[in-house]
Amino acid sequence: MTSLLLTLSALVTASALAAPAAGAAPQTGRQAAVPAGWEAVDGDELAAMGGERSSAAANGAPSAADEPSLIAMQSVRNGNYVAAEVSYAAPHTGVLRARSADVGGWESFAFEWDETTQTYALRSAANGRYVAVEKNFTGSARNVLRARSTGVGGWERFVLYHHEGLDRWALQSTLNGLFVTMENDYTGTLRYVLRARSADITGSWEEFNLYGLDA
């Protein structure tokens, strides 16, 4: 089988990761109803699609041989790659936004599987922090995703879904049971921000392409 790991230079012309085998839905206790055609993906399935684990991260970021391969997320809605805004000022330092045309360290994430909870934690290669859902934020920033945590708890856990027919992916927060959406209609510094706020996968706002990165 041909490896699905991609070089950074070939990323924009390569196809998305191939479909996984159907997996059993994790028992998170706070899941929204999953639309027909979507299946949860476990760690073995994602590792098989990504090929061998990488010994180096994109743009020279620290990595170990036993760490998960890095993955880039591309919004289906606007075609941009998701970046961690590590240079943003507090309280939005590290927010995830689908705003990049190319992939580098800011657009690279490790998907770390936890067998006990049957969930993933997402770790940004930009700052080494885990992505959390900011449930206590208010207004338009409520439930935004931020790479800001040094450890993993309920705020940092996600279920990963794949739709074989569409060959697209979706993320669901176990903190509030909602799916991650790219806020295409926002303005200002939070335009294209990722938020866990949808009770359903309604279309391209909640859908992403995933690409394995071979640095």
PDB file of C-alpha atoms in Angstrom:
ATOM      1  CA  MET A   1       0.000   0.000   0.000  1.00  0.00           C
ATOM      2  CA  THR A   2       1.304   3.423  -0.906  1.00  0.00           C
ATOM      3  CA  SER A   3       2.151   5.567   2.101  1.00  0.00           C
ATOM      4  CA  LEU A   4      -0.278   8.429   2.727  1.00  0.00           C
ATOM      5  CA  LEU A   5       2.328  10.632   4.360  1.00  0.00           C
ATOM      6  CA  LEU A   6       2.914  13.737   2.258  1.00  0.00           C
ATOM      7  CA  THR A   7       5.832  16.087   1.904  1.00  0.00           C
ATOM      8  CA  LEU A   8       5.042  19.714   2.663  1.00  0.00           C
ATOM      9  CA  SER A   9       5.825  20.711  -0.902  1.00  0.00           C
ATOM     10  CA  ALA A  10       3.355  18.178  -2.290  1.00  0.00           C
ATOM     11  CA  LEU A  11       0.598  18.840   0.223  1.00  0.00           C
ATOM     12  CA  VAL A  12      -1.541  21.263  -1.743  1.00  0.00           C
ATOM     13  CA  THR A  13      -1.808  18.915  -4.725  1.00  0.00           C
ATOM     14  CA  ALA A  14      -2.238  15.651  -2.849  1.00  0.00           C
ATOM     15  CA  SER A  15      -5.533  14.019  -2.055  1.00  0.00           C
ATOM     16  CA  ALA A  16      -7.003  13.798   1.433  1.00  0.00           C
ATOM     17  CA  LEU A  17      -6.384  10.778   3.634  1.00  0.00           C
ATOM     18  CA  ALA A  18      -8.132   7.606   2.543  1.00  0.00           C
ATOM     19  CA  ALA A  19     -11.252   6.439   4.332  1.00  0.00           C
ATOM     20  CA  PRO A  20     -10.855   4.319   7.476  1.00  0.00           C
ATOM     21  CA  ALA A  21     -12.745   1.202   8.359  1.00  0.00           C
ATOM     22  CA  ALA A  22     -15.881   1.842  10.387  1.00  0.00           C
ATOM     23  CA  GLY A  23     -15.162   2.135  14.109  1.00  0.00           C
ATOM     24  CA  ALA A  24     -17.339   1.781  17.174  1.00  0.00           C
ATOM     25  CA  ALA A  25     -18.535   5.079  18.626  1.00  0.00           C
ATOM     26  CA  PRO A  26     -16.643   6.052  21.802  1.00  0.00           C
ATOM     27  CA  GLN A  27     -18.641   6.181  25.025  1.00  0.00           C
ATOM     28  CA  THR A  28     -18.182   9.826  26.028  1.00  0.00           C
ATOM     29  CA  GLY A  29     -21.613  10.267  27.561  1.00  0.00           C
ATOM     30  CA  ARG A  30     -22.075  13.745  26.015  1.00  0.00           C
ATOM     31  CA  GLN A  31     -22.251  13.050  22.321  1.00  0.00           C
ATOM     32  CA  ALA A  32     -24.713  14.731  20.013  1.00  0.00           C
ATOM     33  CA  ALA A  33     -26.501  12.503  17.539  1.00  0.00           C
ATOM     34  CA  VAL A  34     -24.149  11.599  14.704  1.00  0.00           C
ATOM     35  CA  PRO A  35     -25.636  12.007  11.223  1.00  0.00           C
ATOM     36  CA  ALA A  36     -25.965   8.973   8.973  1.00  0.00           C
ATOM     37  CA  GLY A  37     -22.784   8.070   7.147  1.00  0.00           C
ATOM     38  CA  TRP A  38     -20.352   9.352   9.777  1.00  0.00           C
ATOM     39  CA  GLU A  39     -18.193   6.894  11.731  1.00  0.00           C
ATOM     40  CA  ALA A  40     -15.841   7.379  14.682  1.00  0.00           C
ATOM     41  CA  VAL A  41     -12.153   6.745  13.952  1.00  0.00           C
ATOM     42  CA  ASP A  42      -9.884   5.126  16.536  1.00  0.00           C
ATOM     43  CA  GLY A  43      -6.145   5.478  16.972  1.00  0.00           C
ATOM     44  CA  ASP A  44      -5.172   2.333  15.080  1.00  0.00           C
ATOM     45  CA  GLU A  45      -7.165   3.424  12.045  1.00  0.00           C
ATOM     46  CA  LEU A  46      -5.654   6.897  11.948  1.00  0.00           C
ATOM     47  CA  ALA A  47      -2.136   5.518  12.483  1.00  0.00           C
ATOM     48  CA  ALA A  48      -2.637   3.050   9.635  1.00  0.00           C
ATOM     49  CA  MET A  49      -3.682   5.853   7.314  1.00  0.00           C
ATOM     50  CA  GLY A  50      -0.752   8.016   8.334  1.00  0.00           C
ATOM     51  CA  GLY A  51       1.892   5.349   7.765  1.00  0.00           C
ATOM     52  CA  GLU A  52       4.989   5.199   9.944  1.00  0.00           C
ATOM     53  CA  ARG A  53       5.341   7.688  12.746  1.00  0.00           C
ATOM     54  CA  SER A  54       7.470  10.678  11.896  1.00  0.00           C
ATOM     55  CA  SER A  55      10.816  11.309  13.590  1.00  0.00           C
ATOM     56  CA  ALA A  56      10.764  15.042  12.817  1.00  0.00           C
ATOM     57  CA  ALA A  57       8.070  17.683  12.890  1.00  0.00           C
ATOM     58  CA  ALA A  58       7.370  20.353  10.292  1.00  0.00           C
ATOM     59  CA  ASN A  59       9.680  23.386  10.285  1.00  0.00           C
ATOM     60  CA  GLY A  60      12.085  21.708  12.721  1.00  0.00           C
ATOM     61  CA  ALA A  61       9.721  21.693  15.699  1.00  0.00           C
ATOM     62  CA  PRO A  62      10.759  19.192  18.422  1.00  0.00           C
ATOM     63  CA  SER A  63       9.508  15.664  17.919  1.00  0.00           C
ATOM     64  CA  ALA A  64      10.377  12.149  19.086  1.00  0.00           C
ATOM     65  CA  ALA A  65      10.328   8.918  17.124  1.00  0.00           C
ATOM     66  CA  ASP A  66       7.449   7.558  19.188  1.00  0.00           C
ATOM     67  CA  GLU A  67       5.222  10.606  18.738  1.00  0.00           C
ATOM     68  CA  PRO A  68       2.221  10.606  16.379  1.00  0.00           C
ATOM     69  CA  SER A  69       2.784  11.924  12.880  1.00  0.00           C
ATOM     70  CA  LEU A  70       1.768  15.508  12.360  1.00  0.00           C
ATOM     71  CA  ILE A  71      -1.470  16.358  10.581  1.00  0.00           C
ATOM     72  CA  ALA A  72      -2.703  19.472   8.795  1.00  0.00           C
ATOM     73  CA  MET A  73      -6.408  20.362   8.898  1.00  0.00           C
ATOM     74  CA  GLN A  74      -8.016  22.136   5.960  1.00  0.00           C
ATOM     75  CA  SER A  75     -11.443  23.736   6.199  1.00  0.00           C
ATOM     76  CA  VAL A  76     -13.804  22.514   3.488  1.00  0.00           C
ATOM     77  CA  ARG A  77     -15.712  25.784   3.799  1.00  0.00           C
ATOM     78  CA  ASN A  78     -12.935  28.197   2.798  1.00  0.00           C
ATOM     79  CA  GLY A  79     -10.102  25.905   1.666  1.00  0.00           C
ATOM     80  CA  ASN A  80      -7.643  27.317   4.217  1.00  0.00           C
ATOM     81  CA  TYR A  81      -5.457  25.390   6.643  1.00  0.00           C
ATOM     82  CA  VAL A  82      -5.976  25.675  10.390  1.00  0.00           C
ATOM     83  CA  ALA A  83      -3.287  27.628  12.257  1.00  0.00           C
ATOM     84  CA  ALA A  84      -2.647  28.152  15.973  1.00  0.00           C
ATOM     85  CA  GLU A  85      -2.341  31.898  16.534  1.00  0.00           C
ATOM     86  CA  VAL A  86       0.510  31.742  19.049  1.00  0.00           C
ATOM     87  CA  SER A  87       1.342  35.442  18.599  1.00  0.00           C
ATOM     88  CA  TYR A  88      -2.144  36.643  19.521  1.00  0.00           C
ATOM     89  CA  ALA A  89      -2.442  38.575  22.776  1.00  0.00           C
ATOM     90  CA  ALA A  90      -4.351  37.194  25.761  1.00  0.00           C
ATOM     91  CA  PRO A  91      -7.038  35.996  26.130  1.00  0.00           C
ATOM     92  CA  HIS A  92      -6.983  34.673  22.557  1.00  0.00           C
ATOM     93  CA  THR A  93      -3.383  33.423  22.490  1.00  0.00           C
ATOM     94  CA  GLY A  94      -3.273  30.157  20.556  1.00  0.00           C
ATOM     95  CA  VAL A  95      -6.766  30.285  19.035  1.00  0.00           C
ATOM     96  CA  LEU A  96      -7.241  27.999  16.034  1.00  0.00           C
ATOM     97  CA  ARG A  97      -8.193  29.729  12.768  1.00  0.00           C
ATOM     98  CA  ALA A  98      -8.597  28.379   9.225  1.00  0.00           C
ATOM     99  CA  ARG A  99      -6.680  31.204   7.579  1.00  0.00           C
ATOM    100  CA  SER A 100      -3.484  29.821   5.967  1.00  0.00           C
ATOM    101  CA  ALA A 101      -2.853  29.080   2.298  1.00  0.00           C
ATOM    102  CA  ASP A 102       0.226  26.958   3.092  1.00  0.00           C
ATOM    103  CA  VAL A 103       1.386  24.587   5.830  1.00  0.00           C
ATOM    104  CA  GLY A 104       4.171  25.130   8.357  1.00  0.00           C
ATOM    105  CA  GLY A 105       4.655  24.643  12.081  1.00  0.00           C
ATOM    106  CA  TRP A 106       1.677  26.816  12.981  1.00  0.00           C
ATOM    107  CA  GLU A 107      -0.567  24.589  10.843  1.00  0.00           C
ATOM    108  CA  SER A 108       0.697  21.244  12.190  1.00  0.00           C
ATOM    109  CA  PHE A 109      -0.982  19.178  14.900  1.00  0.00           C
ATOM    110  CA  ALA A 110      -0.384  15.820  16.556  1.00  0.00           C
ATOM    111  CA  PHE A 111      -3.535  13.734  17.083  1.00  0.00           C
ATOM    112  CA  GLU A 112      -2.825  11.772  20.270  1.00  0.00           C
ATOM    113  CA  TRP A 113      -5.110   8.781  20.878  1.00  0.00           C
ATOM    114  CA  ASP A 114      -6.221   7.743  24.377  1.00  0.00           C
ATOM    115  CA  GLU A 115      -7.441   4.150  24.553  1.00  0.00           C
ATOM    116  CA  THR A 116      -9.203   4.550  27.896  1.00  0.00           C
ATOM    117  CA  THR A 117     -11.486   7.400  26.845  1.00  0.00           C
ATOM    118  CA  GLN A 118     -11.502   6.490  23.121  1.00  0.00           C
ATOM    119  CA  THR A 119     -10.763  10.103  22.280  1.00  0.00           C
ATOM    120  CA  TYR A 120      -8.055  12.292  20.763  1.00  0.00           C
ATOM    121  CA  ALA A 121      -6.078  15.202  22.160  1.00  0.00           C
ATOM    122  CA  LEU A 122      -4.726  17.691  19.619  1.00  0.00           C
ATOM    123  CA  ARG A 123      -1.269  19.129  20.300  1.00  0.00           C
ATOM    124  CA  SER A 124      -0.019  22.133  18.339  1.00  0.00           C
ATOM    125  CA  ALA A 125       3.484  21.903  16.872  1.00  0.00           C
ATOM    126  CA  ALA A 126       3.678  25.702  17.101  1.00  0.00           C
ATOM    127  CA  ASN A 127       3.848  25.892  20.895  1.00  0.00           C
ATOM    128  CA  GLY A 128       3.589  22.297  22.148  1.00  0.00           C
ATOM    129  CA  ARG A 129       0.272  23.040  23.856  1.00  0.00           C
ATOM    130  CA  TYR A 130      -2.911  20.978  23.747  1.00  0.00           C
ATOM    131  CA  VAL A 131      -6.065  22.353  22.166  1.00  0.00           C
ATOM    132  CA  ALA A 132      -8.854  23.169  24.637  1.00  0.00           C
ATOM    133  CA  VAL A 133     -12.480  24.213  24.180  1.00  0.00           C
ATOM    134  CA  GLU A 134     -12.980  27.491  26.031  1.00  0.00           C
ATOM    135  CA  LYS A 135     -16.386  26.811  27.527  1.00  0.00           C
ATOM    136  CA  ASN A 136     -16.137  29.707  29.996  1.00  0.00           C
ATOM    137  CA  PHE A 137     -15.462  32.357  27.360  1.00  0.00           C
ATOM    138  CA  THR A 138     -18.433  34.584  26.554  1.00  0.00           C
ATOM    139  CA  GLY A 139     -20.027  36.055  23.457  1.00  0.00           C
ATOM    140  CA  SER A 140     -18.610  35.164  20.042  1.00  0.00           C
ATOM    141  CA  ALA A 141     -15.522  33.617  21.688  1.00  0.00           C
ATOM    142  CA  ARG A 142     -17.447  31.044  23.689  1.00  0.00           C
ATOM    143  CA  ASN A 143     -16.263  27.485  22.959  1.00  0.00           C
ATOM    144  CA  VAL A 144     -13.393  28.614  20.720  1.00  0.00           C
ATOM    145  CA  LEU A 145     -10.520  26.167  20.304  1.00  0.00           C
ATOM    146  CA  ARG A 146      -7.169  27.303  21.750  1.00  0.00           C
ATOM    147  CA  ALA A 147      -3.760  25.622  21.904  1.00  0.00           C
ATOM    148  CA  ARG A 148      -3.066  26.631  25.485  1.00  0.00           C
ATOM    149  CA  SER A 149      -3.014  23.581  27.810  1.00  0.00           C
ATOM    150  CA  THR A 150       0.036  21.769  29.196  1.00  0.00           C
ATOM    151  CA  GLY A 151      -2.026  18.707  30.140  1.00  0.00           C
ATOM    152  CA  VAL A 152      -5.101  16.849  28.909  1.00  0.00           C
ATOM    153  CA  GLY A 153      -8.485  16.726  30.629  1.00  0.00           C
ATOM    154  CA  GLY A 154     -12.115  16.906  29.534  1.00  0.00           C
ATOM    155  CA  TRP A 155     -11.642  20.291  27.882  1.00  0.00           C
ATOM    156  CA  GLU A 156      -8.963  18.843  25.584  1.00  0.00           C
ATOM    157  CA  ARG A 157     -10.747  15.668  24.405  1.00  0.00           C
ATOM    158  CA  PHE A 158     -12.280  15.167  20.946  1.00  0.00           C
ATOM    159  CA  VAL A 159     -13.958  12.420  18.936  1.00  0.00           C
ATOM    160  CA  LEU A 160     -12.822  12.212  15.314  1.00  0.00           C
ATOM    161  CA  TYR A 161     -15.372  11.216  12.648  1.00  0.00           C
ATOM    162  CA  HIS A 162     -15.021  10.355   8.983  1.00  0.00           C
ATOM    163  CA  HIS A 163     -17.607  10.193   6.186  1.00  0.00           C
ATOM    164  CA  GLU A 164     -16.544   7.613   3.613  1.00  0.00           C
ATOM    165  CA  GLY A 165     -18.786   8.892   0.827  1.00  0.00           C
ATOM    166  CA  LEU A 166     -17.647  12.504   1.193  1.00  0.00           C
ATOM    167  CA  ASP A 167     -14.099  11.616   2.322  1.00  0.00           C
ATOM    168  CA  ARG A 168     -14.353  14.377   4.913  1.00  0.00           C
ATOM    169  CA  TRP A 169     -13.692  14.635   8.635  1.00  0.00           C
ATOM    170  CA  ALA A 170     -15.357  16.219  11.662  1.00  0.00           C
ATOM    171  CA  LEU A 171     -14.349  16.855  15.267  1.00  0.00           C
ATOM    172  CA  GLN A 172     -16.649  16.673  18.270  1.00  0.00           C
ATOM    173  CA  SER A 173     -15.802  18.082  21.695  1.00  0.00           C
ATOM    174  CA  THR A 174     -16.480  15.745  24.603  1.00  0.00           C
ATOM    175  CA  LEU A 175     -16.746  18.781  26.907  1.00  0.00           C
ATOM    176  CA  ASN A 176     -20.042  19.999  25.471  1.00  0.00           C
ATOM    177  CA  GLY A 177     -20.896  17.267  22.931  1.00  0.00           C
ATOM    178  CA  LEU A 178     -20.866  19.745  20.034  1.00  0.00           C
ATOM    179  CA  PHE A 179     -19.109  19.610  16.657  1.00  0.00           C
ATOM    180  CA  VAL A 180     -16.316  21.983  15.695  1.00  0.00           C
ATOM    181  CA  THR A 181     -17.300  24.687  13.218  1.00  0.00           C
ATOM    182  CA  MET A 182     -15.209  27.157  11.239  1.00  0.00           C
ATOM    183  CA  GLU A 183     -16.760  30.605  11.712  1.00  0.00           C
ATOM    184  CA  ASN A 184     -16.555  31.846   8.138  1.00  0.00           C
ATOM    185  CA  ASP A 185     -18.824  34.860   8.714  1.00  0.00           C
ATOM    186  CA  TYR A 186     -16.961  36.292  11.694  1.00  0.00           C
ATOM    187  CA  THR A 187     -15.009  39.529  11.251  1.00  0.00           C
ATOM    188  CA  GLY A 188     -11.858  40.859  12.863  1.00  0.00           C
ATOM    189  CA  THR A 189      -9.201  38.812  14.632  1.00  0.00           C
ATOM    190  CA  LEU A 190     -11.548  35.867  15.216  1.00  0.00           C
ATOM    191  CA  ARG A 191     -12.554  35.487  11.576  1.00  0.00           C
ATOM    192  CA  TYR A 192     -12.336  31.794  10.588  1.00  0.00           C
ATOM    193  CA  VAL A 193     -11.938  30.752  14.228  1.00  0.00           C
ATOM    194  CA  LEU A 194     -12.806  27.158  15.180  1.00  0.00           C
ATOM    195  CA  ARG A 195     -15.618  26.770  17.736  1.00  0.00           C
ATOM    196  CA  ALA A 196     -17.320  23.719  19.243  1.00  0.00           C
ATOM    197  CA  ARG A 197     -20.871  24.932  18.794  1.00  0.00           C
ATOM    198  CA  SER A 198     -22.863  22.789  16.306  1.00  0.00           C
ATOM    199  CA  ALA A 199     -25.307  20.092  17.398  1.00  0.00           C
ATOM    200  CA  ASP A 200     -25.121  18.503  13.942  1.00  0.00           C
ATOM    201  CA  ILE A 201     -22.796  18.212  10.953  1.00  0.00           C
ATOM    202  CA  THR A 202     -24.752  20.418   8.593  1.00  0.00           C
ATOM    203  CA  GLY A 203     -22.207  20.822   5.803  1.00  0.00           C
ATOM    204  CA  SER A 204     -18.871  22.406   4.951  1.00  0.00           C
ATOM    205  CA  TRP A 205     -18.753  24.569   8.100  1.00  0.00           C
ATOM    206  CA  GLU A 206     -18.162  21.444  10.224  1.00  0.00           C
ATOM    207  CA  GLU A 207     -16.140  19.476   7.651  1.00  0.00           C
ATOM    208  CA  PHE A 208     -12.378  19.262   7.208  1.00  0.00           C
ATOM    209  CA  ASN A 209      -9.775  17.536   5.064  1.00  0.00           C
ATOM    210  CA  LEU A 210      -6.880  15.929   6.963  1.00  0.00           C
ATOM    211  CA  TYR A 211      -3.378  15.549   5.531  1.00  0.00           C
ATOM    212  CA  GLY A 212      -0.464  13.632   7.009  1.00  0.00           C
ATOM    213  CA  LEU A 213       2.811  15.574   7.056  1.00  0.00           C
ATOM    214  CA  ASP A 214       6.136  13.912   6.235  1.00  0.00           C
ATOM    215  CA  ALA A 215       8.741  16.474   7.257  1.00  0.00           C
TER     216      ALA A 215
END
